[in-house]
Coordinates of C-alpha atoms and ligand atoms in Angstrom, one line a residue:
M110 CA -16.1 17.2 2.3
S111 CA -17.1 19.3 5.3
E112 CA -14.3 17.3 7.0
L113 CA -11.8 19.2 5.0
S114 CA -11.3 22.8 6.1
S115 CA -9.6 23.9 2.8
G116 CA -11.3 22.0 -0.1
L117 CA -9.2 20.3 -2.6
S118 CA -6.1 22.2 -3.6
Q119 CA -2.3 21.8 -4.0
F120 CA -0.5 22.2 -0.8
I121 CA 2.8 24.0 -1.6
G122 CA 5.0 26.0 0.8
G123 CA 2.4 25.8 3.5
R124 CA -0.4 27.3 1.3
H125 CA -3.4 25.8 -0.3
V126 CA -3.2 26.9 -3.9
P127 CA -4.9 26.0 -7.2
S128 CA -3.0 24.1 -9.9
A129 CA -0.7 26.2 -12.0
S130 CA -2.9 25.6 -15.1
G131 CA -6.1 26.3 -13.1
E132 CA -7.5 23.1 -14.5
T133 CA -9.4 20.5 -12.4
F134 CA -11.0 17.1 -12.8
P135 CA -13.7 15.4 -10.9
D136 CA -13.1 13.3 -7.8
L137 CA -15.8 10.5 -7.9
N138 CA -17.3 8.4 -5.1
P139 CA -17.1 5.0 -6.7
A140 CA -19.9 3.7 -4.5
T141 CA -22.5 6.0 -6.0
G142 CA -20.8 7.6 -9.1
G143 CA -21.4 11.0 -7.5
E144 CA -18.9 13.8 -7.7
V145 CA -17.2 14.5 -4.3
G146 CA -15.1 17.5 -5.4
R147 CA -12.8 18.8 -8.0
V148 CA -9.1 17.8 -8.0
P149 CA -6.5 20.4 -9.1
R150 CA -4.8 19.0 -12.2
G151 CA -1.2 19.5 -11.5
N152 CA 1.7 19.5 -14.0
A153 CA 5.4 20.0 -14.1
E154 CA 5.1 23.6 -13.1
D155 CA 3.3 22.6 -9.8
V156 CA 6.0 20.0 -9.2
E157 CA 8.7 22.7 -9.7
R158 CA 7.0 25.0 -7.3
A159 CA 6.7 22.2 -4.7
V160 CA 10.3 21.1 -5.1
A161 CA 11.5 24.8 -4.7
A162 CA 9.4 25.1 -1.5
A163 CA 10.7 21.9 -0.1
E164 CA 14.3 22.9 -0.9
A165 CA 13.8 26.2 0.9
A166 CA 12.4 24.5 4.0
G167 CA 15.1 21.8 4.0
P168 CA 18.1 23.2 5.9
E169 CA 16.1 24.4 8.9
W170 CA 14.2 21.1 9.1
A171 CA 17.3 19.0 8.7
A172 CA 19.2 20.9 11.4
R173 CA 16.5 20.2 14.1
A174 CA 17.2 17.6 16.7
P175 CA 15.6 14.3 15.9
A176 CA 13.7 14.5 19.2
D177 CA 12.2 17.8 18.0
R178 CA 11.0 16.3 14.8
A179 CA 9.7 13.2 16.7
R180 CA 7.6 15.5 19.0
L181 CA 5.8 16.9 15.9
L182 CA 5.3 13.4 14.5
D183 CA 3.7 12.3 17.8
A184 CA 1.4 15.3 17.6
V185 CA 0.4 14.3 14.1
A186 CA -0.5 10.8 15.3
E187 CA -2.6 12.3 18.1
R188 CA -4.5 14.5 15.6
I189 CA -5.1 11.6 13.2
E190 CA -6.6 9.6 16.1
G191 CA -8.7 12.6 17.1
R192 CA -10.1 12.8 13.6
L193 CA -10.6 9.0 13.2
E194 CA -14.2 9.2 12.2
S195 CA -14.0 12.0 9.7
L196 CA -10.8 10.6 8.1
A197 CA -12.5 7.2 7.8
R198 CA -15.4 8.9 6.0
L199 CA -13.1 10.7 3.6
E200 CA -11.2 7.5 2.9
S201 CA -14.5 5.7 2.2
L202 CA -15.8 8.5 0.0
D203 CA -12.8 8.2 -2.2
T204 CA -12.4 4.5 -2.3
G205 CA -15.8 3.0 -1.7
K206 CA -14.4 0.8 1.1
P207 CA -16.5 0.2 4.2
V208 CA -16.3 3.1 6.7
S209 CA -15.9 0.4 9.4
L210 CA -12.8 -1.0 7.6
A211 CA -11.2 2.5 7.3
Q212 CA -12.0 3.1 11.0
A213 CA -10.5 -0.3 12.1
I214 CA -7.5 -0.5 9.8
D215 CA -6.6 2.5 7.5
I216 CA -6.8 5.4 9.9
P217 CA -5.4 3.7 13.1
R218 CA -2.5 2.5 11.0
A219 CA -1.8 6.0 9.7
A220 CA -1.6 7.2 13.3
A221 CA 0.6 4.2 14.2
N222 CA 3.0 5.0 11.4
F223 CA 3.7 8.5 12.8
R224 CA 4.0 7.2 16.3
F225 CA 6.2 4.3 15.4
F226 CA 8.7 6.4 13.4
A227 CA 8.7 9.1 16.1
G228 CA 9.9 6.4 18.5
A229 CA 12.2 4.8 15.9
V230 CA 14.1 8.1 15.2
R231 CA 14.4 8.8 18.9
H232 CA 16.1 5.5 19.4
D233 CA 18.1 5.4 16.2
E234 CA 21.8 4.5 16.4
T235 CA 24.7 4.6 14.0
G236 CA 27.8 2.4 13.8
C237 CA 31.2 2.9 15.2
H238 CA 34.2 0.8 14.2
T239 CA 37.5 1.1 16.0
T240 CA 41.0 -0.3 15.5
P241 CA 44.0 0.9 17.5
G242 CA 44.8 4.5 16.4
V243 CA 41.8 4.7 14.1
L244 CA 38.1 5.6 14.7
N245 CA 35.4 5.1 12.1
Y246 CA 31.9 6.3 12.7
T247 CA 28.8 6.6 10.5
L248 CA 26.8 9.8 10.1
R249 CA 23.3 9.5 8.7
R250 CA 22.5 12.6 6.7
P251 CA 19.0 13.5 5.2
L252 CA 18.8 13.1 1.4
G253 CA 17.1 16.5 0.8
V254 CA 13.8 16.6 -1.1
V255 CA 12.2 13.2 -1.7
G256 CA 9.2 12.3 -3.8
L257 CA 6.5 9.9 -2.5
I258 CA 4.1 8.3 -5.0
T259 CA 1.3 6.3 -3.6
P260 CA -1.7 4.2 -4.9
W261 CA -5.4 4.3 -4.3
N262 CA -6.0 1.1 -2.3
L263 CA -4.8 2.3 1.1
P264 CA -4.3 6.0 0.5
L265 CA -3.6 7.5 4.0
Y266 CA -2.1 4.2 5.3
L267 CA 0.6 4.1 2.6
L268 CA 1.2 7.8 2.3
T269 CA 1.9 8.0 6.1
W270 CA 4.1 4.9 5.9
K271 CA 6.5 6.9 3.7
T272 CA 5.9 10.4 5.0
A273 CA 6.7 9.6 8.7
P274 CA 10.2 8.1 8.2
A275 CA 11.0 10.7 5.5
L276 CA 10.3 13.6 7.8
A277 CA 11.8 11.8 10.8
M278 CA 15.1 11.6 9.1
G279 CA 15.1 15.3 8.2
N280 CA 14.0 15.2 4.6
T281 CA 11.4 17.4 3.0
V282 CA 8.6 15.9 0.9
V283 CA 6.7 16.3 -2.3
A284 CA 3.8 13.8 -2.2
K285 CA 1.7 12.7 -5.1
P286 CA -1.3 10.7 -4.1
S287 CA -3.4 8.7 -6.6
E288 CA -5.6 10.9 -8.8
L289 CA -8.5 8.7 -7.6
T290 CA -8.0 9.3 -3.9
P291 CA -6.9 12.9 -3.1
L292 CA -9.0 13.6 0.1
T293 CA -6.9 12.1 2.9
A294 CA -3.7 13.4 1.5
Q295 CA -5.3 16.9 1.7
A296 CA -6.4 16.2 5.3
L297 CA -2.9 15.1 6.2
A298 CA -1.4 18.4 4.8
E299 CA -3.9 20.2 7.1
I300 CA -2.9 18.2 10.1
L301 CA 0.8 18.7 9.6
D302 CA 0.2 22.4 9.2
E303 CA -1.9 22.5 12.4
V304 CA 0.7 20.8 14.6
G305 CA 3.4 23.2 13.5
V306 CA 5.4 21.4 10.8
P307 CA 7.0 24.4 9.0
P308 CA 5.8 25.5 5.6
G309 CA 7.5 23.7 2.7
V310 CA 8.4 20.6 4.7
F311 CA 5.5 18.6 3.4
N312 CA 3.9 19.5 0.0
V313 CA 1.2 17.7 -1.9
V314 CA 0.7 18.0 -5.7
H315 CA -2.5 16.4 -7.0
G316 CA -3.0 15.3 -10.6
Y317 CA -2.5 12.5 -13.0
G318 CA 0.3 9.9 -12.8
A319 CA 1.5 10.6 -16.3
E320 CA 1.7 14.4 -15.6
V321 CA 2.6 14.9 -11.9
G322 CA 4.1 11.5 -11.1
Q323 CA 6.2 11.5 -14.2
A324 CA 7.4 15.1 -13.6
L325 CA 8.3 14.2 -10.1
V326 CA 10.4 11.1 -11.1
E327 CA 12.1 13.2 -13.8
H328 CA 12.8 16.1 -11.6
P329 CA 16.6 16.6 -11.5
R330 CA 16.8 18.0 -7.9
L331 CA 14.8 15.2 -6.3
K332 CA 17.1 12.9 -4.4
A333 CA 14.8 9.8 -4.0
I334 CA 11.6 8.3 -5.1
S335 CA 9.6 6.0 -2.9
F336 CA 6.9 4.4 -5.1
T337 CA 4.1 2.0 -4.3
G338 CA 1.9 0.9 -7.2
G339 CA 1.6 -1.5 -10.1
T340 CA 4.6 -3.4 -11.5
L341 CA 4.3 -1.9 -15.0
T342 CA 4.2 1.7 -13.6
G343 CA 7.1 0.7 -11.3
A344 CA 9.2 -0.4 -14.3
R345 CA 8.6 3.0 -15.9
V346 CA 9.5 4.8 -12.8
A347 CA 12.7 2.8 -12.5
A348 CA 13.6 3.4 -16.2
T349 CA 13.3 7.2 -15.7
A350 CA 14.9 7.4 -12.2
A351 CA 17.8 5.0 -12.6
P352 CA 20.0 7.0 -15.1
Q353 CA 19.7 10.0 -12.7
F354 CA 21.1 7.7 -9.9
K355 CA 18.1 8.6 -7.6
K356 CA 17.6 6.4 -4.6
L357 CA 14.6 4.3 -5.5
S358 CA 12.2 2.1 -3.4
L359 CA 9.7 0.1 -5.4
E360 CA 6.7 -1.7 -3.7
L361 CA 4.8 -3.3 -6.5
G362 CA 2.2 -5.9 -7.3
G363 CA 1.5 -9.4 -6.0
K364 CA -0.2 -12.6 -6.8
N365 CA 0.2 -14.2 -3.5
P366 CA -0.3 -17.8 -2.6
T367 CA -2.2 -19.2 0.4
L368 CA -1.0 -22.8 1.1
V369 CA -3.4 -24.9 3.1
F370 CA -2.0 -28.2 4.4
A371 CA -4.2 -31.1 5.6
D372 CA -2.7 -30.8 9.1
C373 CA -4.0 -27.2 9.6
D374 CA -6.7 -26.0 12.0
L375 CA -9.4 -26.0 9.4
E376 CA -11.7 -23.4 10.9
R377 CA -8.8 -20.9 11.4
A378 CA -7.5 -21.6 7.9
L379 CA -10.9 -21.0 6.4
A380 CA -11.3 -17.7 8.2
G381 CA -7.8 -16.6 7.4
T382 CA -8.1 -17.6 3.7
A383 CA -11.3 -15.7 3.3
R384 CA -9.9 -12.6 5.0
A385 CA -6.7 -12.8 2.9
G386 CA -8.7 -13.1 -0.3
F387 CA -11.3 -10.4 0.2
T388 CA -10.2 -7.7 2.6
N389 CA -10.6 -4.3 1.0
Q390 CA -12.5 -6.0 -1.8
G391 CA -9.4 -7.9 -2.7
Q392 CA -7.5 -4.7 -3.4
V393 CA -4.6 -5.2 -1.1
C394 CA -1.2 -6.0 -2.7
L395 CA -0.8 -8.7 0.0
C396 CA -4.2 -10.4 -0.8
G397 CA -3.9 -14.2 -1.1
S398 CA -5.5 -14.6 -4.5
R399 CA -4.2 -18.1 -5.3
V400 CA -5.3 -20.7 -2.8
F401 CA -3.6 -24.1 -2.9
V402 CA -5.2 -26.9 -0.8
E403 CA -3.8 -30.3 0.0
Q404 CA -5.8 -32.9 -2.0
S405 CA -7.1 -34.9 1.0
I406 CA -9.0 -31.9 2.4
Y407 CA -9.6 -30.0 -0.9
R408 CA -13.3 -30.6 -1.3
E409 CA -14.2 -30.0 2.3
F410 CA -12.1 -26.8 2.4
V411 CA -13.4 -25.4 -0.8
D412 CA -17.0 -26.1 0.2
G413 CA -16.3 -24.3 3.5
L414 CA -14.7 -21.4 1.7
V415 CA -17.5 -21.0 -0.8
A416 CA -20.0 -21.0 2.0
R417 CA -18.2 -18.3 3.9
V418 CA -17.5 -16.1 0.8
G419 CA -21.1 -16.5 -0.4
A420 CA -22.4 -15.2 2.9
M421 CA -20.2 -12.0 2.8
K422 CA -22.3 -8.9 2.9
V423 CA -21.7 -6.5 0.0
G424 CA -23.3 -3.2 0.4
P425 CA -23.3 0.6 1.2
P426 CA -19.9 1.6 2.6
D427 CA -21.5 3.3 5.6
A428 CA -23.8 0.4 6.6
I429 CA -22.6 -1.1 9.8
D430 CA -22.9 -4.8 8.6
T431 CA -21.2 -4.2 5.2
Q432 CA -18.1 -6.4 4.8
L433 CA -17.3 -5.5 1.2
G434 CA -17.8 -2.1 -0.3
S435 CA -17.3 -0.9 -3.9
L436 CA -14.3 -1.4 -6.1
I437 CA -12.2 1.8 -6.8
S438 CA -13.9 2.6 -10.1
Q439 CA -16.2 1.5 -12.9
A440 CA -13.1 1.0 -15.1
H441 CA -11.5 -1.2 -12.5
R442 CA -14.6 -3.3 -12.0
E443 CA -14.7 -3.8 -15.8
K444 CA -11.1 -5.0 -15.7
V445 CA -11.9 -7.5 -12.9
E446 CA -15.0 -8.7 -14.7
G447 CA -12.8 -9.2 -17.8
Y448 CA -10.7 -11.6 -15.8
I449 CA -13.8 -13.5 -14.6
A450 CA -14.8 -13.9 -18.3
L451 CA -11.3 -14.9 -19.2
A452 CA -11.4 -17.5 -16.4
R453 CA -14.5 -19.0 -17.9
E454 CA -12.8 -19.1 -21.3
E455 CA -9.8 -20.8 -19.7
G456 CA -12.0 -23.6 -18.3
G457 CA -12.7 -22.3 -14.8
T458 CA -15.9 -22.8 -12.9
V459 CA -17.2 -19.9 -10.8
L460 CA -18.3 -21.5 -7.5
T461 CA -19.7 -18.3 -6.0
G462 CA -19.9 -14.6 -7.1
G463 CA -18.9 -13.6 -10.6
A464 CA -21.6 -11.0 -10.9
R465 CA -22.7 -7.6 -9.7
P466 CA -25.0 -7.4 -6.6
T467 CA -28.4 -5.8 -6.7
L468 CA -28.3 -2.6 -4.6
P469 CA -30.8 0.2 -4.1
P470 CA -30.1 3.7 -5.5
P471 CA -27.7 5.5 -5.4
Y472 CA -25.5 2.4 -4.9
D473 CA -26.9 0.8 -8.1
Q474 CA -24.5 3.3 -9.8
G475 CA -21.6 2.0 -7.8
A476 CA -18.7 -0.3 -8.8
F477 CA -19.8 -3.2 -6.6
L478 CA -18.9 -6.8 -7.4
L479 CA -19.7 -10.0 -5.5
P480 CA -16.7 -11.9 -4.0
T481 CA -15.8 -14.6 -6.4
V482 CA -14.2 -18.1 -6.0
I483 CA -13.1 -19.9 -9.2
E484 CA -11.8 -23.5 -9.5
G485 CA -10.7 -25.8 -12.3
L486 CA -8.0 -23.5 -13.8
D487 CA -4.6 -24.5 -15.0
P488 CA -2.1 -22.8 -12.7
G489 CA -0.2 -21.5 -15.7
C490 CA -3.2 -19.7 -17.3
R491 CA -3.5 -15.9 -17.4
T492 CA -6.2 -15.7 -14.7
V493 CA -3.9 -17.4 -12.2
Q494 CA -0.7 -15.7 -13.3
E495 CA -1.7 -12.0 -13.6
E496 CA -2.6 -9.7 -10.8
I497 CA -6.4 -9.0 -10.8
F498 CA -6.4 -6.8 -7.7
G499 CA -10.1 -7.4 -7.0
P500 CA -12.4 -9.8 -5.1
V501 CA -11.4 -12.9 -7.1
V502 CA -9.7 -16.0 -5.7
T503 CA -8.8 -19.2 -7.6
V504 CA -8.5 -22.5 -5.8
H505 CA -6.3 -25.5 -6.7
P506 CA -5.5 -28.9 -5.2
F507 CA -1.9 -30.1 -4.6
R508 CA -0.5 -33.5 -3.8
D509 CA 2.5 -32.8 -1.5
E510 CA 4.7 -30.2 -0.1
A511 CA 7.0 -30.1 -3.2
E512 CA 4.1 -29.5 -5.5
A513 CA 2.7 -26.9 -3.2
L514 CA 6.0 -25.0 -3.3
A515 CA 6.3 -25.3 -7.1
L516 CA 2.8 -23.9 -7.6
A517 CA 3.3 -21.1 -5.1
N518 CA 6.6 -20.1 -6.6
G519 CA 5.4 -20.4 -10.2
V520 CA 4.6 -16.8 -10.9
Q521 CA 6.6 -13.6 -11.8
Y522 CA 5.6 -12.0 -8.5
G523 CA 7.1 -12.6 -5.0
L524 CA 5.5 -10.3 -2.5
S525 CA 3.9 -12.4 0.3
A526 CA 2.5 -15.9 1.2
S527 CA 0.5 -17.4 3.9
V528 CA 0.9 -21.0 5.1
W529 CA -1.6 -22.9 7.2
T530 CA -0.2 -26.0 8.9
G531 CA 0.0 -27.6 12.4
D532 CA 3.4 -28.9 11.7
L533 CA 6.1 -26.6 13.0
S534 CA 8.9 -28.2 11.0
R535 CA 6.9 -27.9 7.8
A536 CA 6.2 -24.2 8.6
H537 CA 9.9 -23.5 8.8
R538 CA 10.8 -25.6 5.8
V539 CA 8.2 -24.1 3.5
S540 CA 8.9 -20.6 4.7
A541 CA 12.5 -21.0 3.8
E542 CA 11.7 -22.2 0.2
L543 CA 8.9 -19.7 -0.7
E544 CA 10.1 -17.0 -3.2
T545 CA 8.5 -14.1 -1.4
G546 CA 9.6 -11.2 0.7
M547 CA 7.2 -12.1 3.5
V548 CA 5.6 -15.3 4.8
W549 CA 2.8 -15.5 7.3
V550 CA 2.3 -18.8 9.1
N551 CA -1.2 -19.5 10.5
T552 CA -2.1 -15.9 10.0
W553 CA -2.2 -13.1 7.3
L554 CA -1.3 -9.5 7.4
L555 CA -0.2 -9.5 11.0
R556 CA 2.2 -6.5 11.0
D557 CA 5.0 -5.5 13.2
L558 CA 6.3 -2.2 11.9
R559 CA 9.9 -3.1 12.8
V560 CA 10.2 -6.0 10.3
P561 CA 11.4 -5.7 6.6
F562 CA 8.4 -5.2 4.3
G563 CA 8.8 -5.7 0.5
G564 CA 8.9 -8.1 -2.3
I565 CA 11.2 -10.0 -4.6
K566 CA 11.0 -10.9 -8.3
N567 CA 8.6 -8.5 -10.0
S568 CA 7.0 -7.4 -6.7
G569 CA 9.6 -4.8 -6.0
V570 CA 13.1 -3.7 -5.0
G571 CA 14.1 -2.6 -1.5
R572 CA 12.5 -2.9 1.9
E573 CA 10.4 -0.6 4.0
G574 CA 9.7 -0.7 7.8
G575 CA 11.8 0.0 10.9
R576 CA 15.4 0.7 10.2
H577 CA 15.0 -0.1 6.5
S578 CA 12.8 3.0 6.1
L579 CA 15.2 5.1 8.2
E580 CA 18.1 3.9 6.0
F581 CA 16.3 4.5 2.8
F582 CA 15.5 8.1 3.7
S583 CA 19.1 8.9 4.7
E584 CA 22.6 8.6 3.3
A585 CA 25.3 6.9 5.3
R586 CA 28.6 8.8 5.5
N587 CA 31.7 7.2 6.9
V588 CA 34.0 9.4 8.9
C589 CA 37.5 7.9 9.4
I590 CA 39.9 9.6 11.9
Q591 CA 43.5 8.8 12.4
L592 CA 44.0 9.4 16.1
Ligands
NAP1377 P1 -0.5 2.5 -10.3 O1 -1.4 2.8 -11.4 O2 0.9 2.0 -10.6 O3 -0.3 4.0 -9.6 C1 0.4 4.2 -8.5 C2 0.8 5.6 -8.4 O4 1.7 5.9 -9.4 C3 -0.4 6.6 -8.5 O5 -0.2 7.7 -7.7 C4 -0.3 6.9 -10.0 O6 -1.0 8.1 -10.3 C5 1.2 7.1 -10.2 N1 1.7 7.0 -11.5 C6 1.0 6.6 -12.6 N2 1.8 6.7 -13.7 C7 3.0 7.2 -13.3 C8 4.2 7.6 -13.9 N3 4.4 7.5 -15.2 N4 5.2 8.1 -13.2 C9 5.1 8.3 -11.9 N5 3.9 8.0 -11.2 C10 2.9 7.4 -11.9 O7 -1.1 1.6 -9.2 P2 -2.6 1.7 -8.6 O8 -3.5 1.1 -9.6 O9 -2.8 3.0 -8.0 O10 -2.4 0.7 -7.4 C11 -2.6 -0.7 -7.5 C12 -1.2 -1.4 -7.6 O11 -0.4 -1.1 -6.5 C13 -1.4 -2.9 -7.5 O12 -0.5 -3.5 -8.5 C14 -0.9 -3.2 -6.1 O13 -0.4 -4.6 -5.9 C15 0.1 -2.2 -5.9 N6 0.4 -2.0 -4.5 C16 1.6 -2.5 -3.9 C17 1.8 -2.4 -2.6 C18 3.1 -2.9 -2.0 O14 3.4 -2.5 -0.8 N7 3.9 -3.7 -2.7 C19 0.9 -1.8 -1.8 C20 -0.3 -1.3 -2.3 C21 -0.6 -1.4 -3.7 P3 -2.5 8.1 -10.8 O15 -3.3 7.3 -9.8 O16 -2.9 9.5 -10.8 O17 -2.4 7.4 -12.1

């Protein structure tokens, strides 16, 4: 916590303040069970104060030239990079993820988000439509105050993914991070303040989803909600926000397929499937948790996968050789273990994992779980249909391309898929038929920040990334002039 200059507090109108109620709750390190700090327990009053501060800051911020806002976003990116190690430690303290992972992925991506949207808004263009005697052009106006609600799995990565385009387009922000991961949101508030983002432009209200999150979504003067989280919560957010005609972006859960065809490069497919299944302890919305393998290579592939997964090092988040850290909480580990028990009841065989590792104190109090591979399950059973969001992958054989597609598409979710094949025609064919917002071929989670990011079916509504984010965080106005 020495990495934070202010300690945990609400950040409203440029000031670090306690919650309106004065109440707090503990922030726990899931890798040890130890208390990291006390989180201010916000409520509707804190939200009201933050919205008022954001409204007051709005006109001046919106009136700045995009290049001026972009300059500040670049400065934020630089500060994040300068604090790489301390931010990675904070992220690991809150989530239990390996520090090395936060250093390699979470924090660099947070900096990249700011840098990318600084560039994007500098180069932004709007449309112009002419006919003889008539000129139409499009103005893009900021929305006003926007609410950003983010989950615990990639706390700073996802908060910055929303904050950077919202600020770039001239909006002011009230952010509500997950109650489980407040630390890096607090650090981000400090950084924005340090580089000179004016008071009230970025506000953070910590607290529980049902109290702060709900109050934010209900707030009548908030113009938009950008939400990333579970599908059930997203449905609730949508039900509250829709009658108020708020703009809404929903990035929700996934149960993503990995399709492995016999003509693939086996070693690359094995490495990619293991990475897709278990990065961040399987707690990435894009994780490939259903692995479908062509019958002719099924045994060889599954044996190779089990060998790789069984050799993965689960251990203290700050150990240099740790590949998997702790899950987010004891409660979440119990939920994931419940699914492993369910898988056994549903006829599955655990090929590796399925148990807790033995670790020395204080990590024996942590929420660790061995990476788990399960086979023999009917694709329609609950274990294969429901999002587990932990280090659990199920493997299934398929006969041909048509069956592979039917299995891949046979869930309520539609976020992402990865396809492993050496046949270019097949890659195009299968990509066109997969019911997902994103398809990776011979790779997984290779990101270009310009491309549309988002899901279909129960995985969400709307797209983030590049111009999609800039459009979401602004309102297009047509101006038509009779010349
Ligand atoms: P969650 O329980 O849905 O929570 C997400 C956020 O919503 C948290 O900040 C939460 O606050 C808040 N919240 C809870 N109830 C709310 C309410 N009634 N109104 C407004 N906000 C409310 O999800 P999670 O467990 O943190 O994250 C895991 C889920 O996120 C998984 O399903 C995963 O697939 C999904 N996810 C999706 C993407 C994507 O891009 N599609 C990316 C990452 C994660 P509290 O934490 O304080 O309850």
